[in-house]
């Protein structure tokens, strides 16, 4: 197996080659493909559904049901699988259909190895392993087909999208875990499975299938690799993250929590966290927990990485399903936190190692354009300052003249009057050779708001006031934006949220479970020392719980208590969180929604940037009847993203196949980062 060269040189050919379905599978499959795409119920495009001016709550709920989106679910697809054909299991090798079937309405189903010439594609529950070639036959038949097994829990839990066929992939990704690259995938039945790519490469090289046999020969099956990791998180799993240095795997699921799997590391390993817990009080001042230790004693042992942990991080009461997560590093490059975005538009910062720590939550608000249609989070990335290319001017950084930037919008009811967001949607007008004419769509959806002559004639409007032009040093206009306005008529914030957001950091013991835990929840380090080994354990650091999950029934009981853990979890307002200086100084968050992209520095004093409809919808024709998973709300969501640091680039993708390239840039002003780009 030839490894990918690491010369650093990047060459992009001048010709784009396309391998069509008929070239790949044969023309006889085209009718079958059309039948597969259109099976199930057809749904009218949402453009027509939105023509009604009635905006009451009943209509909103009806739209949600039409889209298969539920308040407590990423997608409730059961209603669309009423016929047995759509939900039935296909033949394992798709001999009858002539082409492999895709799982519908998922997040990301492809991954590319960075160490080997291997391309992975998830077809329902299987992983097809390809060796890409030069055009015209870019993808030959698969060199290997992985058939990951289903766990006992997965069989019992079943599917969330498809009840009858739950073992289908929702997300797949490659990344380095320590010194080895892994292929990580999560399933609709909650299964999480990982393979080492070097073992897959070995199987491909020595299995005799490198020439592209359609089906793996019996001799090849002998060397088919087995997964080194197989767990279940209790319900449909969606978000994945891999941390190389700290050797962590993170998974989010529809139980409104994030599970981090922390493997035990040897003393002195780069990923080991052996620092003392940060706390002003002594161990004697902290409460005694289920483990039999005080909170600080447990945290010290927890951070030592001397055993394998399943770390469960529940969201607070406002949390929802989590389609995307990412790790946040400490100053030494070790994973310290997880950021997550949920389908309610909330952004969460979860501390992995702190016992009794509060999750920080950032709620959507109209400052960042969350005032149209439904605001649903689909992707999140953590970008270091080194990812942004320094430019010589504001225009080069933002992708448009400063006078065409909209913002800031301080609408009544926003929680934080000092928050500044800049709308650079008009940068879409300045993209050369864009695939679509964004002006037509923006005018259809927003009227004259993004029409450039209209912008310039409204330059004095406080909600659309432009920034100073290039070269101007006077920031008085921006200062005016930050002045406190009369908010006496503003609605009161959510009471429960307000109560928990005012908690002092010294009160982090408040949510800890101080009552004795169930039998087996204690941790006796001295006894383990005598035995010479330590069992893997589960921990909920927010609550200080160490539940014993040594049997299947105990596992099911624990998974069934997710709502209780969520209700007991206290949260703190994002703006009241004291982040370490290296985070606020060096990192930004990039979020994607149904159609928009946002860039927010972790420095609360910095301006955020957003661009609406960065990927213009693929089908805007009225009265079109579409397959249920190709409607605008389903297929346009930006659930795929890839960071290319060497190019200062982020690639965004939607389910319908449209892609946006974002150039990561920053102007001369230190804290004003910008993302400019388009499809």
XYZ file of C-alpha atoms in Angstrom:
679
model
C 0.000 0.000 0.000
C 1.567 3.268 -1.105
C 1.483 5.960 1.571
C 0.511 9.537 0.802
C 3.658 11.650 0.198
C 4.355 14.376 2.747
C 6.385 16.706 0.521
C 4.168 19.690 1.277
C 3.704 20.477 -2.413
C 0.112 20.920 -3.550
C -0.845 20.500 -7.194
C -4.327 21.014 -8.564
C -4.866 19.956 -12.153
C -6.470 22.415 -14.565
C -9.141 19.923 -15.622
C -11.990 18.666 -13.478
C -12.929 15.055 -14.164
C -16.349 13.699 -13.246
C -17.175 10.033 -12.823
C -20.900 9.658 -13.404
C -23.058 6.903 -11.948
C -23.458 5.129 -15.272
C -19.686 5.148 -15.818
C -19.153 3.714 -12.374
C -21.927 1.121 -12.143
C -23.227 0.823 -15.705
C -26.178 2.443 -17.472
C -28.525 -0.324 -16.306
C -28.587 1.133 -12.765
C -29.919 4.591 -13.700
C -33.585 3.656 -13.406
C -32.915 1.948 -10.078
C -31.129 5.051 -8.803
C -34.056 7.279 -9.774
C -36.459 4.925 -8.013
C -34.282 4.921 -4.900
C -34.027 8.730 -4.806
C -37.777 9.221 -5.221
C -39.027 6.411 -2.989
C -41.082 7.449 0.015
C -43.305 10.490 0.212
C -42.798 13.520 -1.974
C -42.852 16.912 -0.253
C -43.496 20.297 -1.808
C -40.537 22.675 -1.686
C -40.593 24.906 1.423
C -40.386 28.026 -0.732
C -44.082 27.546 -1.442
C -44.907 26.581 2.143
C -43.498 29.894 3.368
C -45.723 32.031 1.139
C -48.449 32.096 3.784
C -48.104 35.208 5.948
C -49.599 33.507 8.995
C -46.702 33.116 11.442
C -48.501 31.666 14.435
C -47.095 28.817 16.481
C -49.425 26.254 14.960
C -48.028 26.894 11.501
C -44.486 26.583 12.807
C -45.252 23.228 14.334
C -46.855 22.068 11.101
C -43.745 23.047 9.139
C -41.583 21.138 11.589
C -43.665 18.034 11.106
C -43.533 18.385 7.338
C -39.752 18.492 7.502
C -39.463 15.561 9.868
C -37.791 17.814 12.427
C -39.004 17.464 15.986
C -38.223 19.699 18.971
C -36.488 16.779 20.666
C -34.970 15.097 17.629
C -32.636 15.831 14.758
C -35.015 14.017 12.497
C -38.037 11.872 13.121
C -38.042 9.908 9.920
C -40.326 7.093 11.008
C -43.377 8.723 9.480
C -41.656 8.619 6.086
C -40.950 4.879 6.227
C -44.510 3.628 6.285
C -43.939 1.342 3.331
C -41.812 -1.735 3.865
C -39.715 -1.157 0.766
C -38.126 2.056 2.022
C -37.193 0.639 5.399
C -36.209 -2.873 4.429
C -32.683 -4.199 4.561
C -31.042 -4.322 1.142
C -29.055 -7.273 -0.025
C -25.642 -7.211 1.640
C -23.760 -6.841 -1.632
C -26.490 -4.933 -3.495
C -26.459 -7.518 -6.280
C -30.136 -6.988 -6.968
C -29.905 -3.206 -7.201
C -26.540 -2.973 -8.975
C -25.331 -0.125 -6.775
C -24.747 0.328 -3.034
C -27.534 2.053 -1.111
C -26.875 5.182 0.922
C -28.417 5.904 4.299
C -30.684 8.914 3.850
C -30.603 12.236 5.681
C -27.337 11.711 7.569
C -24.480 14.117 8.360
C -21.279 12.923 6.647
C -20.696 9.574 4.968
C -17.215 9.884 3.420
C -13.673 10.177 4.762
C -10.181 10.240 3.266
C -7.095 8.808 4.904
C -4.249 11.292 5.358
C -1.628 8.528 5.500
C -2.730 6.043 2.844
C -4.368 6.192 -0.550
C -7.688 5.110 0.908
C -11.130 6.631 0.523
C -13.933 5.440 2.800
C -17.626 5.642 1.936
C -20.416 4.549 4.267
C -23.254 2.728 2.516
C -25.933 2.143 5.139
C -24.171 -0.093 7.678
C -21.149 -1.011 5.563
C -17.885 0.821 4.856
C -16.555 0.514 1.314
C -12.797 1.029 1.048
C -11.588 2.487 -2.245
C -8.172 3.226 -3.718
C -8.705 6.393 -5.792
C -7.077 6.429 -9.212
C -6.457 8.935 -11.954
C -9.320 9.885 -14.233
C -11.426 8.708 -15.887
C -11.974 5.794 -13.441
C -11.507 7.813 -10.264
C -13.197 5.258 -8.035
C -12.745 1.634 -9.064
C -14.822 -1.056 -7.366
C -14.088 -1.299 -3.633
C -10.899 -3.032 -2.593
C -12.460 -4.048 0.700
C -15.859 -3.911 2.383
C -16.018 -3.570 6.155
C -19.132 -4.880 7.860
C -18.953 -3.541 11.425
C -20.908 -5.715 13.852
C -23.866 -4.486 15.865
C -23.570 -4.290 19.639
C -26.034 -5.889 22.016
C -27.164 -2.426 23.111
C -27.547 -1.309 19.498
C -29.852 -4.228 18.768
C -32.034 -3.320 21.729
C -32.044 0.456 21.173
C -32.794 0.301 17.456
C -32.825 3.169 15.008
C -33.859 6.761 15.564
C -34.369 7.654 11.911
C -35.327 4.170 10.744
C -36.727 1.876 13.440
C -36.395 -1.222 11.294
C -32.800 -0.650 10.197
C -30.946 1.179 12.938
C -27.394 0.047 12.215
C -26.713 2.705 9.584
C -23.884 5.222 9.709
C -24.641 8.850 10.607
C -21.084 10.206 10.551
C -17.608 8.979 9.624
C -14.222 10.639 10.085
C -10.493 9.863 10.070
C -7.917 11.298 12.460
C -4.827 10.517 14.481
C -5.208 8.916 17.899
C -1.747 9.083 19.399
C 0.677 7.960 16.696
C -1.828 5.933 14.685
C -4.550 7.020 12.288
C -8.036 5.695 12.979
C -11.317 5.486 11.104
C -14.159 6.430 13.457
C -17.867 6.068 12.728
C -21.126 6.377 14.648
C -24.492 4.785 13.985
C -28.187 5.549 14.281
C -28.520 2.837 16.950
C -25.889 4.520 19.150
C -22.962 2.286 18.209
C -19.515 3.905 17.942
C -16.839 1.894 16.133
C -13.186 2.558 15.271
C -10.598 0.805 13.072
C -6.884 1.403 12.620
C -6.269 2.516 9.041
C -2.864 0.807 8.864
C -4.606 -2.539 9.385
C -7.117 -1.678 6.666
C -4.241 -0.733 4.360
C -2.505 -4.022 5.157
C -5.677 -5.967 4.391
C -6.086 -4.180 1.067
C -2.447 -4.700 0.102
C -2.266 -8.372 1.014
C -5.829 -9.411 0.380
C -5.566 -9.720 -3.371
C -8.345 -7.222 -4.049
C -6.220 -4.236 -5.063
C -7.232 -4.568 -8.692
C -10.829 -3.748 -7.797
C -12.770 -6.975 -7.621
C -16.427 -6.201 -7.061
C -16.646 -8.601 -4.138
C -13.963 -9.427 -1.646
C -12.527 -12.866 -2.295
C -12.726 -15.508 0.456
C -8.956 -15.330 0.934
C -9.246 -11.598 1.535
C -11.870 -12.030 4.208
C -9.338 -13.864 6.353
C -7.307 -10.672 6.810
C -10.276 -8.302 7.114
C -9.450 -6.113 10.125
C -11.555 -6.055 13.250
C -12.505 -2.858 15.076
C -10.295 -2.052 18.065
C -13.063 0.026 19.666
C -16.794 -0.685 19.886
C -19.090 1.078 22.352
C -22.648 2.370 22.503
C -23.811 5.788 23.763
C -27.474 4.957 24.308
C -29.183 6.625 21.352
C -28.551 7.847 17.812
C -24.955 9.173 17.652
C -24.014 12.131 15.410
C -21.021 14.256 16.340
C -17.471 12.856 16.385
C -14.108 14.262 17.444
C -10.629 12.722 17.757
C -7.768 14.199 19.788
C -4.318 12.987 18.828
C -2.229 14.232 21.745
C -4.654 13.380 24.554
C -5.821 10.121 22.941
C -9.508 10.916 23.290
C -12.594 10.003 21.277
C -15.721 12.132 21.714
C -19.253 11.293 20.585
C -22.487 13.268 20.837
C -25.918 11.720 20.724
C -29.631 12.407 20.937
C -29.604 11.951 24.705
C -28.392 15.561 24.840
C -24.946 14.680 26.130
C -21.385 14.207 24.932
C -19.438 11.066 25.806
C -15.640 11.248 25.886
C -13.720 7.967 25.870
C -10.363 8.538 27.576
C -7.889 5.678 27.256
C -5.435 5.045 30.070
C -1.985 6.423 29.247
C 1.398 5.455 30.639
C 3.223 7.841 32.910
C 5.059 10.457 30.897
C 2.979 10.048 27.749
C 2.316 13.297 25.914
C -1.407 12.950 26.425
C -1.324 12.453 30.188
C -2.975 15.101 32.358
C -1.253 14.958 35.727
C -1.649 18.555 36.829
C -3.286 19.422 40.125
C -6.924 20.502 39.877
C -7.384 24.248 39.897
C -9.213 25.144 43.086
C -8.655 27.562 45.911
C -10.074 25.226 48.538
C -8.441 22.139 50.004
C -9.592 18.560 49.540
C -11.112 18.638 53.011
C -13.391 21.523 51.986
C -14.845 19.697 48.993
C -17.756 17.277 49.507
C -17.417 13.521 49.608
C -18.817 11.800 46.521
C -20.033 8.407 45.325
C -16.465 7.250 44.812
C -15.736 7.604 48.539
C -13.306 10.426 47.797
C -13.720 14.168 48.073
C -14.384 16.089 44.873
C -10.797 17.338 44.595
C -9.347 13.907 45.386
C -11.493 12.361 42.671
C -10.492 15.075 40.217
C -6.810 14.472 40.950
C -7.238 10.756 40.287
C -9.453 11.451 37.273
C -6.808 13.648 35.654
C -4.023 11.133 36.254
C -5.189 8.999 33.283
C -4.257 5.795 35.121
C -7.472 4.045 34.043
C -9.791 4.127 31.046
C -12.829 6.371 31.511
C -16.197 6.789 29.869
C -16.841 10.487 30.578
C -20.462 11.616 30.203
C -21.003 15.378 29.839
C -24.724 16.275 29.902
C -26.048 19.555 28.564
C -28.235 21.736 30.739
C -32.045 22.025 30.617
C -31.910 24.140 27.446
C -29.939 21.469 25.554
C -31.110 19.509 22.535
C -29.695 17.026 20.018
C -26.021 17.602 19.195
C -24.970 17.105 15.559
C -21.405 18.462 15.883
C -18.628 18.688 18.483
C -14.942 19.651 18.671
C -12.139 19.596 21.233
C -10.648 22.732 22.793
C -7.019 22.549 23.944
C -5.289 23.926 26.991
C -2.076 25.923 26.735
C 0.013 22.745 26.418
C -2.049 21.273 23.595
C -3.974 18.760 25.708
C -7.739 18.475 25.358
C -9.406 20.396 28.187
C -12.919 21.101 26.901
C -15.469 20.114 24.291
C -17.545 22.621 22.342
C -20.870 21.493 20.923
C -23.698 22.984 18.906
C -27.240 21.679 19.192
C -30.231 21.881 16.877
C -31.788 24.611 19.021
C -28.887 26.858 17.980
C -27.181 26.772 21.394
C -23.398 26.602 21.658
C -21.975 24.714 24.648
C -18.562 24.686 26.315
C -18.112 21.533 28.423
C -15.154 21.004 30.762
C -13.911 17.430 30.472
C -11.856 17.086 33.650
C -13.338 19.447 36.232
C -15.482 17.861 38.934
C -18.539 20.038 39.521
C -17.859 22.364 36.612
C -20.779 24.154 34.946
C -21.325 23.914 31.170
C -21.295 27.358 29.558
C -24.095 28.040 27.063
C -24.439 30.676 24.373
C -28.047 31.076 23.255
C -28.988 32.240 19.730
C -29.987 35.888 19.438
C -30.899 38.384 16.738
C -27.459 39.996 16.832
C -26.098 37.150 14.747
C -28.997 36.845 12.340
C -31.017 34.252 14.218
C -34.244 36.058 13.473
C -35.385 34.337 10.281
C -36.992 30.925 9.940
C -35.643 28.228 12.214
C -32.141 28.584 13.631
C -30.595 25.113 13.765
C -26.972 24.398 14.577
C -25.315 21.764 12.379
C -21.562 22.215 12.576
C -18.861 23.643 14.819
C -15.087 23.956 14.485
C -12.350 25.358 16.728
C -9.886 27.423 14.690
C -6.541 28.624 16.087
C -5.287 32.091 15.252
C -2.575 30.522 13.083
C -5.292 29.355 10.662
C -6.038 32.942 9.618
C -3.999 34.655 6.931
C -3.015 38.232 7.713
C -4.223 40.703 5.079
C -3.263 44.297 4.403
C -6.741 45.834 4.515
C -10.244 45.395 5.880
C -11.615 44.802 2.399
C -9.210 41.946 1.704
C -10.087 40.396 5.045
C -13.858 40.740 4.797
C -14.256 40.088 1.086
C -16.171 43.314 0.418
C -15.840 47.075 0.957
C -16.438 48.088 4.595
C -19.322 50.319 3.488
C -21.233 47.214 2.352
C -20.974 45.464 5.722
C -24.218 45.369 7.673
C -24.184 45.710 11.415
C -24.291 45.799 14.235
C -27.852 44.828 15.002
C -28.780 45.348 18.662
C -32.382 44.287 18.732
C -34.512 44.539 21.906
C -34.395 41.400 23.988
C -30.782 40.460 23.322
C -29.055 39.463 26.532
C -25.747 41.210 25.985
C -25.780 44.763 24.681
C -22.011 44.822 24.154
C -22.060 41.926 21.688
C -21.078 43.004 18.193
C -21.896 41.042 15.037
C -21.051 42.074 11.469
C -23.090 40.802 8.528
C -20.918 40.198 5.445
C -23.589 38.460 3.362
C -23.006 40.992 0.581
C -19.545 39.466 0.061
C -21.383 36.887 -2.056
C -21.896 39.640 -4.645
C -18.119 40.027 -5.072
C -17.237 36.388 -5.770
C -15.955 35.974 -9.306
C -17.365 33.136 -11.396
C -19.728 32.075 -8.636
C -21.750 28.959 -9.403
C -25.027 30.789 -8.800
C -26.273 34.358 -8.923
C -26.688 35.060 -5.222
C -28.310 38.446 -5.878
C -31.475 36.859 -7.229
C -31.954 34.534 -4.283
C -31.052 37.112 -1.623
C -33.572 39.557 -3.055
C -36.264 36.859 -3.153
C -35.714 35.921 0.495
C -34.799 39.238 2.119
C -36.128 41.908 -0.218
C -33.871 44.960 -0.588
C -31.808 44.263 2.545
C -28.819 42.918 0.602
C -29.253 45.072 -2.509
C -26.059 47.160 -2.651
C -27.525 50.532 -3.767
C -30.141 50.164 -1.038
C -27.405 49.522 1.506
C -25.511 52.653 0.614
C -28.613 54.807 0.766
C -29.342 53.530 4.275
C -25.850 54.017 5.655
C -27.122 56.098 8.567
C -29.517 53.463 9.850
C -28.272 52.174 13.198
C -29.161 48.584 12.316
C -27.315 48.740 8.996
C -24.616 51.303 9.707
C -21.377 50.432 7.860
C -17.951 50.252 9.426
C -15.352 52.992 8.810
C -13.827 52.835 5.352
C -10.310 51.558 4.810
C -7.606 53.710 6.310
C -9.867 55.455 8.818
C -8.562 55.327 12.378
C -11.586 56.877 14.066
C -13.582 54.155 15.779
C -16.224 56.466 17.161
C -18.939 54.863 15.039
C -18.137 51.458 16.460
C -18.098 52.921 19.952
C -21.561 54.328 19.370
C -22.761 50.814 18.543
C -21.703 49.661 21.997
C -23.517 52.365 23.961
C -26.210 51.086 26.271
C -29.693 51.716 24.933
C -32.958 51.947 26.802
C -34.050 48.350 27.331
C -36.817 49.006 29.833
C -39.347 47.489 27.456
C -37.209 44.452 26.660
C -38.748 41.103 27.596
C -37.422 39.356 30.678
C -35.004 36.492 29.944
C -35.842 32.905 30.726
C -36.109 32.839 34.546
C -34.502 29.447 35.125
C -31.615 30.399 32.895
C -31.158 33.701 34.737
C -31.018 31.944 38.105
C -28.322 29.533 37.091
C -26.314 32.083 35.125
C -25.735 34.170 38.264
C -24.020 31.337 40.174
C -20.563 32.182 41.465
C -17.682 30.030 40.279
C -16.876 29.134 43.892
C -20.248 27.360 44.124
C -19.266 24.579 41.759
C -20.011 21.956 44.406
C -23.708 22.899 44.179
C -24.692 20.265 41.610
C -22.601 17.421 43.018
C -24.376 14.258 44.139
C -23.461 14.192 47.830
C -25.746 11.309 48.807
C -24.237 7.797 48.897
C -24.155 6.226 45.476
C -25.406 2.806 44.396
C -23.500 -0.325 45.293
C -20.276 -0.586 43.326
C -19.864 3.142 42.698
C -16.951 3.469 45.129
C -13.330 3.560 43.971
C -10.818 1.948 46.356
C -7.395 2.930 45.042
C -5.488 0.975 47.705
C -7.308 -2.255 46.836
C -6.674 -1.682 43.143
C -3.008 -1.146 43.929
C -2.881 -4.580 45.525
C -4.644 -6.165 42.539
C -2.188 -4.564 40.154
C -4.767 -3.290 37.694
C -7.602 -0.771 37.472
C -10.936 -1.399 35.814
C -12.397 1.009 33.311
C -15.008 3.238 34.908
C -17.764 5.696 34.006
C -17.907 9.217 35.413
C -20.261 12.187 35.173
C -17.860 14.939 36.300
C -20.523 17.654 36.343
C -22.422 15.769 39.058
C -19.472 13.930 40.606
C -21.089 10.556 39.927
C -19.147 7.331 39.292
C -21.912 4.847 38.407
C -20.962 1.158 38.203
C -21.626 -0.126 34.677
C -20.289 -3.646 35.042
C -23.413 -5.327 33.663
C -25.765 -4.810 30.758
C -28.752 -4.012 32.972
C -26.714 -1.367 34.809
C -25.744 0.155 31.475
C -29.383 0.363 30.374
C -30.450 1.897 33.693
C -27.740 4.532 33.406
C -28.716 5.414 29.838
C -32.349 5.701 30.871
C -31.511 8.367 33.464
C -30.236 10.932 30.961
C -33.109 13.370 31.549
C -32.426 13.354 35.278
C -28.748 14.172 34.694
C -29.720 16.922 32.275
C -32.139 18.442 34.775
C -29.546 18.408 37.581
C -26.882 20.079 35.451
C -26.406 23.756 36.221
C -25.269 26.008 33.394
C -23.593 29.399 33.295
C -23.952 32.226 30.797
C -21.252 32.157 28.115
C -20.338 35.784 28.847
C -19.871 35.076 32.557
C -17.423 32.250 31.964
C -13.812 32.992 32.847
C -11.919 31.369 29.995
C -8.130 31.068 30.207
C -6.336 33.894 28.427
C -4.765 31.583 25.851
C -8.263 30.572 24.671
C -9.657 34.063 24.266
C -6.423 35.215 22.670
C -5.796 32.372 20.239
C -9.046 30.634 19.236
C -12.263 31.267 17.337
C -15.381 29.178 16.751
C -16.842 28.598 13.308
C -20.501 27.521 13.343
C -22.791 26.407 10.552
C -26.582 26.331 10.548
C -29.295 25.398 8.059
C -27.876 27.904 5.586
C -25.521 30.327 7.344
C -21.952 30.399 8.634
C -20.675 32.324 11.661
C -17.227 33.121 13.019
C -16.955 34.088 16.682
C -13.754 34.847 18.554
C -13.517 33.506 22.095
C -12.484 37.023 23.077
C -15.814 38.613 24.117
C -14.508 42.053 23.096
C -14.089 41.021 19.475
C -16.675 41.355 16.734
C -18.342 38.255 15.359
C -18.909 37.791 11.636
C -21.704 35.939 9.847
C -22.769 35.320 6.264
C -26.299 34.210 5.427
C -27.072 31.649 2.735
C -23.422 30.940 2.062
C -24.638 27.914 0.080
C -27.561 28.992 -2.086
C -30.397 26.407 -2.318
C -30.176 24.036 -5.239
C -33.870 23.990 -6.141
C -35.878 27.213 -6.065
C -38.544 26.335 -8.624
C -42.094 26.713 -7.315
C -44.496 23.792 -7.123
C -41.754 21.183 -7.348
C -42.535 17.948 -5.539
C -39.321 16.679 -3.970
C -38.296 13.488 -2.165
C -38.650 14.005 1.584
C -34.895 14.243 2.189
C -34.247 16.669 -0.684
C -36.473 19.447 0.612
C -34.649 22.661 1.373
C -34.541 22.271 5.147
C -33.277 18.713 4.905
C -30.767 18.912 2.082
C -29.340 22.421 2.459
C -28.139 22.106 6.044
C -24.393 22.611 6.256
C -23.369 19.485 8.142
C -20.002 18.780 6.510
C -16.843 20.769 7.139
C -13.111 20.301 6.671
C -10.269 22.538 7.831
C -7.219 22.793 5.535
C -4.640 24.715 7.618
C -1.984 24.809 4.888
C -4.348 26.777 2.637
C -6.005 28.929 5.348
C -9.194 27.310 4.131
C -12.392 25.744 5.436
C -14.544 23.648 3.108
C -18.264 23.494 3.875
C -20.692 21.045 2.293
C -24.424 20.411 2.288
C -26.297 17.160 1.761
C -27.371 18.135 -1.755
C -23.745 18.306 -2.924
C -23.099 22.051 -2.877
C -19.793 23.265 -1.470
C -18.496 26.597 -0.166
C -14.818 27.492 0.210
C -14.103 29.929 3.034
C -10.803 31.804 3.092
C -9.772 32.385 6.697
C -8.415 35.916 6.909
C -7.748 38.599 9.496
C -7.251 42.319 8.954
C -4.386 44.287 10.507
C -6.510 44.847 13.621
C -5.562 41.981 15.911
C -8.937 40.785 17.135
C -11.119 41.273 14.060
C -11.123 37.911 12.299
C -13.243 37.364 9.202
C -14.384 34.516 7.004
C -14.938 35.497 3.401
C -15.896 33.176 0.622
C -18.694 31.512 -1.245
C -19.930 28.479 -3.072
